[in-house]
Coordinates of C-alpha atoms in Angstrom, one line a residue:
Chain A
M715 CA -5.6 -29.2 -4.5
N716 CA -5.8 -32.9 -3.8
S717 CA -3.4 -34.6 -1.5
S718 CA -5.3 -37.7 -1.1
N719 CA -2.4 -39.7 -3.6
H720 CA 0.4 -38.1 -1.1
T721 CA 2.1 -40.5 1.1
D722 CA 4.0 -39.2 4.4
N723 CA 7.5 -39.3 3.0
N724 CA 6.3 -37.4 -0.2
P725 CA 3.6 -34.8 1.1
G726 CA 1.4 -32.3 -1.4
P727 CA 1.7 -28.6 -1.4
E728 CA -1.1 -28.1 1.2
E729 CA 0.3 -30.0 3.9
Q730 CA 4.2 -28.9 2.8
V731 CA 2.9 -25.7 3.8
A732 CA 0.5 -26.2 6.5
T733 CA 3.7 -28.3 8.1
A734 CA 6.3 -25.1 7.6
F735 CA 3.7 -23.0 9.1
E736 CA 3.6 -25.5 12.1
N737 CA 7.0 -25.3 12.6
L738 CA 7.6 -21.7 12.1
K739 CA 5.1 -21.2 14.9
D740 CA 6.5 -24.3 17.7
R741 CA 9.9 -22.5 16.2
R742 CA 8.6 -18.9 17.5
A743 CA 7.3 -20.2 20.6
D744 CA 10.2 -22.2 21.3
T745 CA 12.6 -19.2 20.6
T746 CA 10.7 -16.1 21.9
N747 CA 11.4 -14.5 25.0
V748 CA 8.4 -13.2 25.8
P749 CA 9.6 -11.2 28.9
A750 CA 12.5 -9.7 27.4
A751 CA 10.6 -8.4 24.2
Y752 CA 7.8 -7.2 26.5
Q753 CA 10.5 -5.1 28.6
R754 CA 11.6 -3.7 25.6
V755 CA 8.8 -3.0 24.2
T756 CA 6.8 -1.0 27.2
T757 CA 10.5 0.9 27.8
T758 CA 11.3 1.8 24.1
S759 CA 7.2 2.9 23.9
A760 CA 7.4 5.0 27.1
R761 CA 10.6 6.7 25.5
R762 CA 9.3 7.2 22.0
S763 CA 8.3 10.7 20.9
R764 CA 7.1 11.6 17.5
T765 CA 9.8 13.8 16.4
I766 CA 10.7 13.0 13.3
L767 CA 13.1 13.8 11.2
W768 CA 12.8 14.0 7.5
S769 CA 15.9 15.0 5.6
A770 CA 16.0 14.6 1.6
I771 CA 19.1 14.7 -0.2
A772 CA 19.2 15.2 -4.0
A773 CA 22.0 13.1 -5.0
G774 CA 22.9 11.8 -8.4
G775 CA 25.6 10.1 -10.1
V776 CA 29.0 12.0 -9.7
A777 CA 26.9 15.1 -8.5
A778 CA 25.8 15.5 -4.4
A779 CA 23.6 18.3 -4.5
A780 CA 21.8 18.2 -1.4
I781 CA 19.6 19.8 0.5
Y782 CA 17.6 18.8 3.9
G783 CA 14.3 19.9 5.8
A784 CA 13.0 19.4 8.7
I785 CA 9.3 18.6 8.4
A786 CA 6.9 19.3 11.7
L787 CA 3.4 17.5 11.3
T788 CA 0.4 19.3 12.7
G789 CA -2.4 18.5 14.3
E790 CA -4.4 19.7 11.6
G791 CA -2.9 17.3 8.8
G792 CA -0.8 20.4 7.3
L793 CA 3.0 20.2 7.0
E794 CA 5.6 22.4 7.5
V795 CA 8.9 22.1 5.7
T796 CA 11.6 24.5 7.2
T797 CA 14.4 25.3 5.0
P798 CA 17.9 24.2 5.7
E799 CA 20.5 27.4 6.3
G800 CA 23.4 25.0 4.7
P801 CA 23.3 22.2 2.2
A802 CA 24.8 19.2 4.2
T803 CA 23.4 20.0 7.5
Q804 CA 20.0 17.7 9.2
Q805 CA 17.7 19.4 10.9
T806 CA 15.0 18.4 13.4
A807 CA 12.1 19.6 14.4
P808 CA 9.6 18.1 16.9
A809 CA 6.2 17.6 15.9
P810 CA 3.8 19.7 18.1
V811 CA 1.1 17.0 19.7
P812 CA -1.7 16.4 17.8
T813 CA -4.6 18.7 18.7
A814 CA -7.6 17.6 16.2
P815 CA -9.0 14.4 16.5
I816 CA -7.7 11.9 13.8
S817 CA -11.0 10.9 12.3
A818 CA -11.5 14.5 11.8
P819 CA -12.8 14.9 7.8
K820 CA -10.6 15.8 5.4
T821 CA -7.9 18.3 6.2
T822 CA -5.8 20.6 4.5
L823 CA -2.6 20.2 2.8
T824 CA -0.1 22.6 2.7
T825 CA 3.2 22.2 1.2
T826 CA 6.0 24.8 0.6
I827 CA 8.5 23.7 -1.6
V828 CA 12.3 24.4 -0.9
P829 CA 14.5 26.1 -3.3
Q830 CA 17.4 24.4 -4.9
P831 CA 20.7 24.0 -3.8
D832 CA 23.0 26.5 -5.8
P833 CA 23.8 25.6 -8.9
S834 CA 26.6 27.1 -9.3
A835 CA 28.7 25.7 -6.7
P836 CA 31.2 23.5 -7.6
E837 CA 29.7 20.9 -5.7
N838 CA 26.5 21.2 -7.4
S839 CA 27.8 21.6 -10.8
A840 CA 25.6 18.7 -12.1
V841 CA 22.1 20.4 -11.6
T842 CA 21.5 22.5 -13.9
T843 CA 18.3 24.2 -13.1
S844 CA 17.9 27.9 -12.3
E845 CA 17.0 28.6 -8.6
P846 CA 13.4 29.6 -8.1
P847 CA 12.4 31.6 -4.8
P848 CA 10.1 29.8 -2.1
T849 CA 6.9 28.3 -3.1
S850 CA 3.9 28.0 -0.8
V851 CA 1.0 26.2 -1.8
A852 CA -2.0 24.8 0.3
E853 CA -4.1 22.4 -2.3
S854 CA -6.5 20.1 -2.3
S855 CA -8.2 17.7 0.3
S856 CA -6.1 15.5 2.0
P857 CA -7.2 12.9 5.1
T858 CA -3.9 12.9 6.2
V859 CA -0.3 14.9 5.8
V860 CA 1.8 14.5 3.2
Q861 CA 5.0 16.3 2.3
G862 CA 7.0 17.0 -0.9
L863 CA 10.3 18.0 -1.4
M864 CA 13.0 17.8 -3.6
T865 CA 15.0 19.6 -6.0
P866 CA 12.8 20.1 -9.6
V867 CA 15.7 18.6 -11.5
A868 CA 18.5 16.2 -10.2
D869 CA 20.2 13.6 -11.1
A870 CA 18.8 11.5 -8.9
I871 CA 16.8 12.1 -5.6
S872 CA 17.3 10.1 -2.4
I873 CA 14.9 10.4 0.8
S874 CA 15.3 9.3 4.0
I875 CA 13.1 9.5 6.9
E876 CA 14.6 8.9 10.5
D877 CA 13.5 9.2 14.0
A878 CA 16.0 10.9 15.4
D879 CA 14.6 9.9 19.2
L880 CA 15.2 6.3 18.5
G881 CA 17.8 6.0 16.0
F882 CA 16.3 3.9 13.9
S883 CA 16.0 4.9 10.2
Y884 CA 13.9 4.5 6.9
F885 CA 15.5 5.3 3.7
G886 CA 13.8 5.5 0.4
E887 CA 16.1 6.0 -2.2
C888 CA 14.7 6.2 -5.4
S889 CA 16.4 7.1 -9.2
I890 CA 15.4 8.9 -11.8
D891 CA 18.5 9.4 -14.2
L892 CA 17.1 11.8 -16.7
I893 CA 20.2 10.8 -18.7
D894 CA 18.8 7.2 -19.2
A895 CA 15.1 8.1 -19.3
V896 CA 14.3 7.0 -22.9
V897 CA 10.9 7.0 -22.2
P898 CA 10.3 9.6 -19.5
E899 CA 7.0 8.9 -18.6
R900 CA 7.9 5.6 -17.2
A901 CA 10.7 7.1 -14.9
L902 CA 8.8 6.3 -11.4
C903 CA 11.0 7.1 -8.5
S904 CA 11.0 4.9 -5.0
Q905 CA 9.7 6.3 -2.4
Y906 CA 9.4 5.4 1.2
A907 CA 7.0 6.3 4.2
Y908 CA 6.8 5.8 7.4
T909 CA 3.9 4.4 9.8
D910 CA 2.7 7.2 12.5
D911 CA 2.4 6.9 16.1
Y912 CA -1.2 5.5 15.4
G913 CA 0.0 2.2 14.0
T914 CA -1.1 3.8 10.4
D915 CA 1.1 3.7 7.4
V916 CA 0.0 7.6 6.4
H917 CA 3.0 8.9 4.5
E918 CA 4.1 7.3 1.8
Y919 CA 6.0 10.3 0.5
I920 CA 6.7 10.7 -3.1
A921 CA 9.2 11.3 -5.2
V922 CA 8.7 13.0 -9.0
E923 CA 11.0 14.1 -11.6
S924 CA 9.3 15.8 -14.6
L925 CA 10.7 16.6 -18.3
G926 CA 7.9 19.0 -17.9
F927 CA 5.0 16.9 -18.2
L928 CA 5.5 13.6 -16.5
E929 CA 3.2 13.4 -13.8
V930 CA 3.8 10.6 -11.0
V931 CA 1.3 9.4 -8.4
D932 CA 2.1 7.3 -5.6
G933 CA 0.7 5.7 -2.3
R934 CA -0.8 2.8 -1.3
F935 CA -3.2 0.9 0.5
N936 CA -1.6 0.1 3.5
S937 CA -3.6 1.4 6.6
A938 CA -4.0 -0.2 10.1
T939 CA -7.0 2.0 10.2
D940 CA -8.3 4.5 8.3
A941 CA -5.7 5.9 6.5
A942 CA -4.9 7.7 3.4
S943 CA -1.7 8.2 1.5
L944 CA -2.3 8.4 -2.3
I945 CA 0.0 11.4 -3.3
L946 CA 0.2 13.3 -6.5
I947 CA 2.6 15.7 -7.3
R948 CA 2.7 17.4 -10.7
M949 CA 5.6 19.3 -12.1
I950 CA 4.4 22.9 -12.5
D951 CA 6.5 24.9 -14.0
G952 CA 9.4 23.2 -13.1
Q953 CA 8.1 23.0 -9.6
P954 CA 6.3 20.6 -7.3
V955 CA 3.1 21.1 -6.3
V956 CA 1.6 18.4 -4.1
V957 CA -2.3 18.8 -5.7
G958 CA -4.2 15.8 -4.0
S959 CA -4.1 12.8 -2.1
S960 CA -6.1 9.5 -1.9
S961 CA -7.0 6.4 -0.3
V962 CA -5.4 3.5 -2.1
G963 CA -1.9 2.6 -2.9
A964 CA -1.2 2.4 -6.3
W965 CA 1.9 3.9 -8.6
V966 CA 0.8 5.7 -11.7
T967 CA 2.2 6.9 -14.2
V968 CA 0.7 9.0 -17.0
A969 CA 1.1 10.3 -19.9
P970 CA -0.1 14.1 -20.7
D971 CA -2.7 13.2 -22.4
G972 CA -4.3 11.0 -19.5
A973 CA -3.2 7.5 -20.8
V974 CA -2.0 5.9 -17.5
S975 CA 1.2 3.9 -19.1
E976 CA 2.2 2.1 -15.6
M977 CA -0.2 1.5 -12.6
L978 CA 1.3 -0.4 -9.5
L979 CA -0.5 -1.6 -6.6
D980 CA 0.9 -0.7 -3.2
D981 CA 3.0 -3.6 -2.7
G982 CA 5.3 -2.8 -5.7
E983 CA 3.1 -5.5 -7.8
V984 CA 2.9 -4.2 -11.3
V985 CA -0.9 -4.2 -12.0
W986 CA -1.1 -3.2 -15.2
E987 CA 1.5 -2.3 -18.0
P988 CA 0.8 -1.0 -21.6
D989 CA 2.2 -4.4 -23.1
A990 CA 0.5 -6.6 -20.1
A991 CA -3.0 -8.2 -21.8
P992 CA -5.4 -9.5 -20.6
L993 CA -4.8 -7.1 -17.5
R994 CA -8.0 -4.4 -18.3
P995 CA -7.3 -0.7 -17.4
V996 CA -10.1 2.0 -18.4
V997 CA -9.5 5.4 -18.2
S998 CA -11.2 8.6 -19.5
Q999 CA -11.5 12.0 -18.9
D1000 CA -14.7 13.0 -17.0
V1001 CA -17.3 15.9 -18.1
Y1002 CA -14.7 18.1 -15.9
G1003 CA -11.5 17.3 -17.5
E1004 CA -10.9 15.0 -14.7
T1005 CA -9.0 12.0 -15.7
W1006 CA -10.6 8.4 -14.2
F1007 CA -9.2 5.1 -14.2
G1008 CA -9.8 2.0 -13.2
V1009 CA -8.0 -1.0 -13.3
L1010 CA -8.4 -4.9 -12.5
E1011 CA -6.0 -6.8 -10.3
A1012 CA -6.0 -9.8 -12.5
P1013 CA -8.7 -11.6 -15.1
C1014 CA -9.9 -13.4 -12.6
S1015 CA -9.4 -11.7 -9.1
P1016 CA -12.2 -9.3 -9.7
I1017 CA -10.8 -6.7 -7.4
L1018 CA -11.3 -3.3 -9.6
Y1019 CA -9.6 -0.3 -8.1
A1020 CA -11.1 2.8 -9.5
A1021 CA -9.2 6.3 -9.0
K1022 CA -10.0 10.2 -9.7
F1023 CA -6.5 11.6 -9.6
G1024 CA -5.9 14.1 -7.3
Q1025 CA -8.7 13.3 -5.0
D1026 CA -10.1 10.0 -4.5
V1027 CA -8.9 6.4 -5.1
R1028 CA -11.3 3.6 -4.0
P1029 CA -11.2 0.4 -4.5
I1030 CA -14.9 -0.6 -6.1
G1031 CA -14.3 -4.3 -4.8
A1032 CA -15.5 -7.7 -6.7
S1033 CA -15.5 -5.9 -10.3
I1034 CA -14.7 -7.6 -13.6
H1035 CA -15.0 -6.0 -17.3
P1036 CA -15.0 -2.2 -16.3
A1037 CA -16.2 0.8 -18.7
L1038 CA -16.5 4.0 -18.3
D1039 CA -19.5 5.9 -20.0
P1040 CA -18.8 8.4 -22.6
S1041 CA -19.0 11.1 -19.8
G1042 CA -16.3 9.8 -17.7
R1043 CA -19.7 9.9 -15.0
F1044 CA -20.3 5.7 -14.5
L1045 CA -18.5 3.3 -14.1
A1046 CA -20.4 0.0 -15.5
S1047 CA -18.7 -3.6 -14.4
L1048 CA -19.5 -7.0 -13.5
S1049 CA -19.5 -8.6 -10.1
A1050 CA -19.2 -12.5 -9.6
D1051 CA -21.0 -14.1 -6.8
D1052 CA -18.7 -16.9 -7.1
A1053 CA -15.3 -15.5 -7.0
T1054 CA -13.2 -18.8 -7.8
S1055 CA -15.7 -19.5 -11.0
C1056 CA -15.7 -16.0 -12.5
T1057 CA -18.7 -16.3 -13.8
M1058 CA -19.8 -12.7 -13.7
N1059 CA -23.3 -12.4 -13.2
R1060 CA -24.2 -8.6 -11.7
L1061 CA -24.3 -5.9 -13.7
I1062 CA -23.5 -3.3 -11.6
V1063 CA -23.3 0.6 -12.8
R1064 CA -21.7 3.4 -10.2
D1065 CA -21.4 6.8 -10.4
L1066 CA -18.0 7.8 -10.0
H1067 CA -18.9 11.3 -8.0
G1068 CA -20.5 9.4 -5.8
L1069 CA -24.1 8.9 -6.2
A1070 CA -25.7 5.5 -5.9
E1071 CA -24.4 2.4 -6.5
P1072 CA -27.3 0.4 -8.0
S1073 CA -26.8 -3.2 -9.1
V1074 CA -29.2 -5.8 -11.1
A1075 CA -28.8 -9.5 -10.4
G1076 CA -28.8 -11.3 -13.5
T1077 CA -27.6 -15.0 -14.9
F1078 CA -25.4 -14.0 -17.6
D1079 CA -21.5 -14.7 -17.9
A1080 CA -20.2 -11.5 -19.6
E1081 CA -17.7 -11.4 -22.1
S1082 CA -17.5 -7.2 -22.5
L1083 CA -19.5 -4.4 -21.4
E1084 CA -19.6 -1.2 -24.0
W1085 CA -21.5 2.1 -23.5
L1086 CA -23.2 2.5 -26.8
S1087 CA -24.3 6.4 -25.5
S1088 CA -24.4 7.9 -22.1
T1089 CA -27.2 6.2 -21.1
T1090 CA -27.0 2.8 -22.8
L1091 CA -25.3 -0.1 -22.2
Q1092 CA -24.4 -3.3 -24.1
V1093 CA -23.4 -6.5 -22.6
T1094 CA -21.8 -9.2 -24.8
T1095 CA -22.3 -12.7 -22.9
T1096 CA -19.9 -15.3 -23.4
D1097 CA -21.8 -17.1 -25.5
G1098 CA -21.8 -14.2 -28.4
A1099 CA -25.2 -12.9 -27.7
Q1100 CA -25.7 -9.6 -27.1
F1101 CA -28.2 -7.4 -25.0
T1102 CA -28.8 -3.7 -23.9
V1103 CA -29.7 -1.6 -21.0
E1104 CA -30.9 1.3 -20.3
I1105 CA -29.2 3.2 -17.6
G1106 CA -31.1 5.8 -15.4
A1107 CA -29.6 9.8 -14.7
D1108 CA -29.3 8.3 -11.1
G1109 CA -26.9 4.9 -12.5
S1110 CA -30.1 3.4 -11.8
I1111 CA -30.1 0.0 -14.3
G1112 CA -33.1 -0.8 -16.7
A1113 CA -34.3 -3.7 -16.9
I1114 CA -32.4 -6.7 -18.1
P1115 CA -34.5 -8.4 -21.0
A1116 CA -34.9 -12.4 -20.6
P1117 CA -33.3 -14.7 -20.5
F1118 CA -30.3 -12.7 -18.6
G1119 CA -32.3 -11.1 -16.1
S1120 CA -33.9 -12.5 -13.1
Chain B
M585 CA -11.3 0.2 12.5
E586 CA -11.3 3.3 14.1
R587 CA -8.0 5.0 14.4
P588 CA -6.3 4.9 17.7
T589 CA -5.3 8.0 19.0
P590 CA -1.9 8.0 21.2
T591 CA -1.6 8.1 24.9
E592 CA 0.6 10.8 26.6
A593 CA -0.3 9.9 30.1
P594 CA 1.0 7.0 31.9
L595 CA -1.0 3.5 32.0
S596 CA -2.4 3.0 35.2
L597 CA -2.2 -0.3 36.7
A598 CA -4.7 -2.0 35.7
Q599 CA -4.0 -0.9 32.1
N600 CA -0.7 -1.8 32.3
Q601 CA -2.0 -5.5 33.7
G602 CA -4.3 -5.8 30.9
F603 CA -1.7 -4.8 28.0
E604 CA 1.1 -7.2 29.7
D605 CA -1.8 -10.0 29.3
F606 CA -2.3 -9.1 25.8
F607 CA 1.5 -8.9 25.0
R608 CA 2.0 -12.4 26.7
R609 CA -1.1 -13.5 24.7
E610 CA -0.3 -12.1 21.5
F611 CA 3.6 -11.5 21.0
V612 CA 4.7 -15.0 19.9
G613 CA 1.9 -15.6 17.1
L614 CA 3.2 -11.8 15.6
V615 CA 6.4 -12.7 15.9
A616 CA 5.4 -15.9 13.2
L617 CA 3.3 -13.9 11.8
A618 CA 5.9 -11.0 10.7
E619 CA 8.5 -13.9 9.7
A620 CA 5.6 -15.1 7.1
V621 CA 4.6 -12.0 6.0
S622 CA 8.1 -10.3 6.0
G623 CA 9.9 -13.4 4.7
D624 CA 12.8 -12.2 6.9
P625 CA 13.5 -14.2 10.3
A626 CA 15.4 -12.0 11.6
A627 CA 13.3 -8.9 11.7
A628 CA 10.3 -11.1 12.5
E629 CA 11.0 -9.6 16.5
D630 CA 11.8 -6.4 15.5
L631 CA 8.2 -5.8 13.4
A632 CA 6.5 -7.4 16.0
S633 CA 7.6 -5.4 18.7
E634 CA 7.1 -2.2 16.8
A635 CA 3.2 -3.4 16.6
M636 CA 3.4 -3.9 20.0
S637 CA 5.1 -0.5 21.1
R638 CA 2.0 1.0 18.9
A639 CA -0.1 -0.9 21.0
H640 CA 0.9 -0.2 24.2
R641 CA 0.8 3.5 23.7
S642 CA -2.6 3.4 22.3
W643 CA -3.9 0.9 25.0
P644 CA -6.5 3.0 26.4
K645 CA -7.8 3.2 23.2
I646 CA -7.2 -0.2 21.6
S647 CA -8.1 -2.1 24.7
G648 CA -11.8 -0.8 23.5
Y649 CA -12.3 -2.8 20.5
D650 CA -13.3 -6.0 20.5
K651 CA -10.5 -7.4 19.0
P652 CA -7.3 -5.7 19.9
G653 CA -5.4 -8.6 18.7
A654 CA -6.8 -7.9 15.0
W655 CA -5.6 -4.5 15.1
A656 CA -2.3 -6.0 16.2
R657 CA -2.0 -8.3 13.4
R658 CA -3.2 -5.5 10.9
V659 CA 0.1 -3.5 12.4
T660 CA 2.1 -6.4 11.8
I661 CA 1.4 -6.8 8.7
N662 CA 1.8 -3.7 7.4
L663 CA 4.7 -3.0 8.9
A664 CA 6.0 -6.6 7.6
H665 CA 4.7 -5.3 3.5
S666 CA 6.4 -2.1 4.2
R667 CA 9.9 -3.7 4.9
R668 CA 9.5 -5.8 1.8
R669 CA 8.7 -2.6 -0.4
K670 CA 11.7 -0.9 1.4
R671 CA 14.0 -3.7 1.0
K672 CA 12.9 -4.4 -2.7
R673 CA 13.4 -0.8 -3.0
R674 CA 16.7 -0.5 -2.0
D675 CA 17.7 -3.5 -3.8
A676 CA 16.3 -1.7 -7.0
F677 CA 18.6 1.0 -6.3
V678 CA 21.9 -0.9 -5.4
R679 CA 21.2 -3.1 -8.9
S680 CA 21.1 0.1 -10.5
H681 CA 23.9 1.7 -8.9
R682 CA 25.8 -0.2 -7.0
A683 CA 26.1 -3.4 -8.0
D684 CA 29.9 -4.2 -6.7
Q685 CA 28.0 -3.7 -3.3
L686 CA 24.7 -6.0 -4.4
V687 CA 23.9 -8.5 -1.3
I688 CA 20.7 -9.5 -1.6
A689 CA 19.3 -12.8 -0.3
A690 CA 16.0 -13.8 0.3
P691 CA 16.3 -15.1 4.0
Q692 CA 14.1 -17.9 3.9
A693 CA 14.9 -18.6 0.4
D694 CA 16.9 -22.0 1.4
H695 CA 13.2 -23.3 2.1
P696 CA 11.4 -24.7 -0.9
V697 CA 7.6 -23.5 0.7
W698 CA 8.8 -20.1 2.2
A699 CA 10.6 -19.6 -1.2
A700 CA 7.4 -19.9 -2.8
V701 CA 5.6 -18.0 -0.2
A702 CA 7.9 -15.4 -0.4
T703 CA 6.8 -15.3 -3.9
L704 CA 3.1 -14.8 -3.7
P705 CA 1.8 -10.7 -3.8
D706 CA 1.4 -8.9 -0.2
R707 CA -1.9 -9.5 0.6
Q708 CA -1.4 -13.0 -0.9
R709 CA 0.5 -13.6 1.5
A710 CA -0.6 -12.2 4.1
A711 CA -4.2 -14.2 3.6
I712 CA -2.0 -17.5 4.1
A713 CA -0.2 -16.8 6.8
L714 CA -3.2 -15.3 8.5
H715 CA -5.2 -18.8 7.5
Y716 CA -2.2 -21.2 8.5
L717 CA -0.7 -19.3 11.0
E718 CA -4.2 -18.4 13.1
D719 CA -6.6 -20.8 11.8
L720 CA -8.6 -17.7 11.1
P721 CA -12.5 -18.0 9.4
V722 CA -12.4 -16.0 5.8
A723 CA -14.3 -13.0 7.4
E724 CA -11.7 -12.7 10.1
I725 CA -9.1 -13.0 7.7
A726 CA -11.2 -10.0 5.6
H727 CA -11.8 -7.7 8.6
I728 CA -7.9 -7.5 9.6
L729 CA -6.8 -7.5 6.1
E730 CA -9.3 -4.6 5.4
I731 CA -11.0 -6.1 2.3
S732 CA -14.4 -7.8 1.4
V733 CA -15.0 -11.3 2.7
S734 CA -15.5 -11.9 -1.2
T735 CA -11.6 -10.9 -1.8
A736 CA -10.2 -12.4 1.3
T737 CA -12.0 -15.9 -0.2
S738 CA -10.1 -14.9 -3.9
H739 CA -6.5 -13.9 -2.0
L740 CA -7.2 -17.6 0.0
H741 CA -8.1 -19.2 -3.2
N742 CA -4.8 -17.8 -5.4
A743 CA -2.7 -18.1 -2.7
R744 CA -3.0 -21.9 -2.4
T745 CA -3.2 -22.4 -6.1
N746 CA 0.3 -20.7 -6.7
L747 CA 1.9 -22.2 -4.3
A748 CA 0.4 -25.9 -5.0
E749 CA 1.9 -25.1 -8.8
L750 CA 5.1 -23.5 -7.2
L751 CA 5.8 -26.6 -4.6
A752 CA 5.1 -29.2 -7.8
E753 CA 7.1 -27.1 -10.2
G754 CA 9.9 -27.1 -7.4
S755 CA 9.4 -31.2 -7.1
N756 CA 9.6 -31.8 -10.7
R757 CA 12.8 -30.1 -11.3

């Protein structure tokens, strides 16, 4: 940004931005009543309890099928969903004081699925599903508490989360219009989570709908500390089942064949859509039949996210040109030493199952990576040159031939 | 950064004094940060208050951090992001279901800089706000946003480039 040609009367962008932020600071310093705010904060803080009321309301179009549940967070990271007696009564349940260290290792997630409202009732006439019995599912490991509560089939779902004690509410409405869902696998549902007493956004709640095959992963990387909040719910036999949660936010829509049809980052920004080239997703089933994916945030913004559905999502870091080996075990990528130049000159191969992350420096500016086999990686440089490197069983990278290797 | 454990016991006199000093030192900055990141002047003080409320409840722990202010900034940014998401989703919901009730206004949209800032992705907006409001080094911005230094550098670079382009477009109209 060159600001030297601008005069005071015609400031350049840099000056405009700096001035706007400076004015903001000054304005806030002039107008903020700090003593009053302090009083308010300390009073509110003392009153506050951990009681959280969750209510989930299924309502859609002309239909208003409603269910409510009170969810108590347990110290061990479990979750209890209490089925209400009636369809239109909010219930609260004070959450027990956590008894386990918050930084404890991964905990178990338990979700109870609430039965649907009676579809034969006149007000629920648009709800067309049968009435399954309550189902308890203990699934997966999760670093935090998650919940799932919804009607298996409804025209739309609305979820609200309220802090009954303070009287404020968070609302996360979402709508899945099954009738208009021409492309069902893209029927993402909105969501919302609240930030817990630990200053951490932990519960990106989930809303999922399915026509029998849709999977929606929801969550985000939005942690004041070290929270995790990716949640995957699958519709299994018409029932929502929480199968895992992860630590970096993303919305992912997955087709039955494992292809990612859409992915969004935690801030709602579309990271990749099928037609949104040149972002480069990689999707692969690993040797265990589990789906991995990686996606770049932007062509020259070297941030790669990789995820294994139902278990872990993590930022890989400064990487680009990701490529999974045929077995889905190793993710090869290139890292830029200089983020602004986008010159990719460090080859990294990561074992996605948690082993070592070796890397070897080079001096090439790569155009693409291609696995010729599970042990051979071919690098094509921007000037068209190609070389191959051998990858060891432990992810180690063999020698990069001259003149590319350092 | 370790997750703080909320305290149930009242703060001691010394802890109270420590929190009050912290509050007086940081609150205005958090309000400005909340406004810049959320894009909503009306909500800024609430967001900063909420962050401070959490700091208060966990003060015995947070006060032991090297930089409790960094923790408060991160919480403020998270809350601001959450608010934007919530608004976005509500707007989308209203747009699709209650078009007649649709009232969507970007609170700062009448100012070209803030209108441009509002278009930035969350992390770019947070990075640029920390840069301009707090004059923090990139390493500190990276610490607050829980990203690597190179990623923070990238976000800052992209944010400044985007803002320059947006403002140049605006002035050429």
